[in-house]
Amino acid sequence: MSHSGSSRLDSDAGCLLCAVRSLSICGALDERELREFARLSQRIRLSSRTPLFSEGDHADAAYNVSEGTIRLSKLLPDGRRQVIGFSLPGDFIGVASGDCYGFSADAIGPVMVCRLMKQPFARFVESNPGILLRMNDFAQRELMLAQDHMVSLGRRSAEERVAAFLVGWRNRLQAIGRAAKTVYLPMSRQDIADYLGLTVETVSRTLTKLERDGVIVIVPGGVRLMDARRAEALAAA
Amino acid sequence: MSHSGSSRLDSDAGCLLCAVRSLSICGALDERELREFARLSQRIRLSSRTPLFSEGDHADAAYNVSEGTIRLSKLLPDGRRQVIGFSLPGDFIGVASGDCYGFSADAIGPVMVCRLMKQPFARFVESNPGILLRMNDFAQRELMLAQDHMVSLGRRSAEERVAAFLVGWRNRLQAIGRAAKTVYLPMSRQDIADYLGLTVETVSRTLTKLERDGVIVIVPGGVRLMDARRAEALAAA
DNA sequence: CGCCTGGTTGACTAATGTCAAATTGGGTGG
DNA sequence: CCACCCAATTTGACATTAGTCAACCAGGCG
């Protein structure tokens, strides 16, 4: 685990002002609890391409994403990579069952997270069991995303996967209040390919085809969904 | 949702004698809590090929599996199916985020489950928050299984998927004390195919190839792992 | 200005899916 | 007890999709 490229900024009352509080597990806390929470969380800024933690690292902390996108991935011994998800502001990552992380987490572009050290956080949870309900909700939501992802990986064609990814990503951005006409895609084509179980070439070809068909327009940094209805139909939702 | 093929047998002190208690979320409960728990759970027997609930049903209950195997699956509108998992004794299913189930659950062979109605269970959890920790553990474990599954679906070849499935299934059976020289496979080839994102034909061919190569022997009801080491290597663990 | 990285395109290949037929095995009724 | 029937599984021939390898292109930065 390396934290080069990261800087730590404590802020005792920061949680009270946190812009993504209502989206995160902290949304369940009252003012008193928030102050206590603030004391055990550290805001950390990560620069682009910085690892937050790596598969197999000793899991000593969990993280709340407050800004930016984090790529979660697993590697096979021969180097094949599967991106298992992307974390957005409000998401909670790193609660490993077992004492090592089961996947790697890397910043895509600049990122802000709140780090929660395992022991103090566990004590906090013990004395504020209400937050467990919220953590359960988050785990369930993550599980549902994983299940949808499995359907894509197992049963959809390349074109359907790409369409489903674009629609799903748009929906997630929408859900955290980042709706926009053009769907911002901070991750590389390779990341999309590794997420969808395809090759870069296939992703590129498929995006080109969707553009030729008038479903999207490829713009720098993302795509514009021209025919969201058709994209949803292609996704075989 | 249909419960034809199911019969309900209440049993007030049943939980105290439950053979899989230590494997299930109930493992965290003391005797007093267990008695209370027993009052809000109903033992239900399902015969083979009976649905426990279906994708989209109103989610009014969660279930503890005590005996048998349950297939969890999702359908695309055109009928393509993805099996997202199999539940074994000790597993806890049906905590939907949202008020509808996100997948279908069907008995494979005869099954025993404990049904927990949503409202009473929620009240129980409220007054016994300790069980939330255990539920979190279970959710994390399920998430890890899902993540491994995504790696198989996205990045492994047909042969690797089948090998990884056999090894993983054996390990799960082992973990619940059902270790055996021959790995029992209660699900059909079609179920395995839908789990692995392959076709029945490919699964069949691949099993035949593994047998030709001396890795397994196909026996009625399962396979015998002749060369577990090689199977694990093939799985590209 | 030109390199370097990420992205796109093209030609060809390999893996898996499709369709069809043959085989096995378990269960049922005679 | 045996014969038959049906469903599940296996096998074969062929089609299709996505992968591979290689070349090309574009934009950002030294």
Coordinates of N, CA, C and O in Angstrom, one line a residue, chain B residues 23 30 57 64-65 67-68 76 88-89 104 116 118 122 128 136 144 149 155 160 163 171 183 200 210 221:
Chain B
L23 N -23.8 -21.9 11.6 CA -23.4 -21.4 10.3 C -24.2 -20.2 9.9 O -23.8 -19.4 9.0
D30 N -28.0 -15.6 21.8 CA -28.0 -16.4 23.0 C -29.3 -17.1 23.2 O -30.3 -16.9 22.4
D57 N -41.3 -9.9 -7.1 CA -42.3 -10.1 -6.1 C -42.1 -9.0 -5.0 O -41.0 -8.6 -4.7
N64 N -33.7 -18.1 5.9 CA -32.5 -18.8 6.4 C -32.6 -20.2 5.8 O -33.5 -20.9 6.0
V65 N -31.6 -20.6 5.0 CA -31.6 -21.9 4.5 C -31.1 -22.9 5.5 O -30.0 -22.7 6.1
E67 N -31.6 -26.5 5.0 CA -31.2 -27.8 4.3 C -31.5 -27.7 2.8 O -32.6 -27.1 2.4
G68 N -30.6 -28.2 2.0 CA -30.9 -28.2 0.5 C -30.1 -27.0 -0.2 O -29.3 -26.3 0.4
L76 N -33.4 -11.7 -18.2 CA -33.5 -10.6 -19.1 C -34.9 -10.7 -19.7 O -35.5 -11.8 -19.8
L88 N -26.7 -22.3 0.2 CA -26.6 -23.6 0.9 C -27.0 -23.4 2.4 O -27.2 -22.3 2.8
P89 N -27.1 -24.5 3.1 CA -27.5 -24.4 4.5 C -26.6 -23.3 5.3 O -25.4 -23.3 5.1
S104 N -34.9 -14.2 -8.5 CA -35.7 -15.3 -8.1 C -35.0 -16.3 -7.3 O -33.7 -16.4 -7.5
L116 N -38.7 -15.5 7.7 CA -38.7 -14.4 8.7 C -39.5 -13.2 8.0 O -39.0 -12.6 7.1
K118 N -40.8 -9.7 7.2 CA -40.1 -8.4 7.2 C -40.3 -7.6 8.5 O -39.4 -7.3 9.2
A122 N -37.7 -7.0 11.5 CA -37.2 -5.7 11.6 C -37.3 -5.2 13.1 O -36.3 -4.6 13.7
N128 N -32.4 -6.1 19.1 CA -31.2 -6.9 19.3 C -30.2 -6.5 18.2 O -29.9 -7.3 17.3
N136 N -24.1 -8.0 8.6 CA -23.1 -7.3 7.8 C -22.0 -8.3 7.4 O -21.6 -8.3 6.2
M144 N -18.2 -10.7 -1.6 CA -16.9 -11.3 -2.0 C -17.2 -12.4 -3.0 O -16.5 -12.5 -4.1
H149 N -17.1 -14.2 -8.7 CA -17.9 -14.6 -9.8 C -17.8 -13.6 -11.0 O -17.7 -14.1 -12.1
R155 N -13.4 -12.6 -17.2 CA -12.0 -12.8 -17.6 C -11.5 -14.2 -17.7 O -10.4 -14.4 -18.1
E160 N -11.5 -22.6 -17.6 CA -11.2 -22.0 -16.3 C -12.4 -21.7 -15.4 O -12.4 -22.0 -14.2
A163 N -13.6 -25.1 -14.0 CA -12.7 -25.6 -13.0 C -12.9 -24.7 -11.7 O -13.0 -25.3 -10.6
N171 N -15.2 -26.1 -2.0 CA -14.8 -25.3 -0.8 C -16.0 -24.9 0.0 O -16.0 -24.9 1.2
V183 N -17.6 -34.4 -5.3 CA -18.3 -33.2 -5.2 C -19.7 -33.3 -5.7 O -19.9 -33.6 -6.9
V200 N -25.2 -24.9 -22.3 CA -25.1 -26.2 -21.8 C -24.1 -27.0 -22.5 O -23.3 -27.8 -21.9
L210 N -12.3 -32.2 -19.2 CA -11.6 -32.3 -17.9 C -11.5 -33.8 -17.5 O -10.5 -34.2 -16.9
G221 N -24.8 -37.5 -10.2 CA -25.0 -36.6 -9.1 C -23.8 -35.7 -8.8 O -23.9 -34.8 -7.9

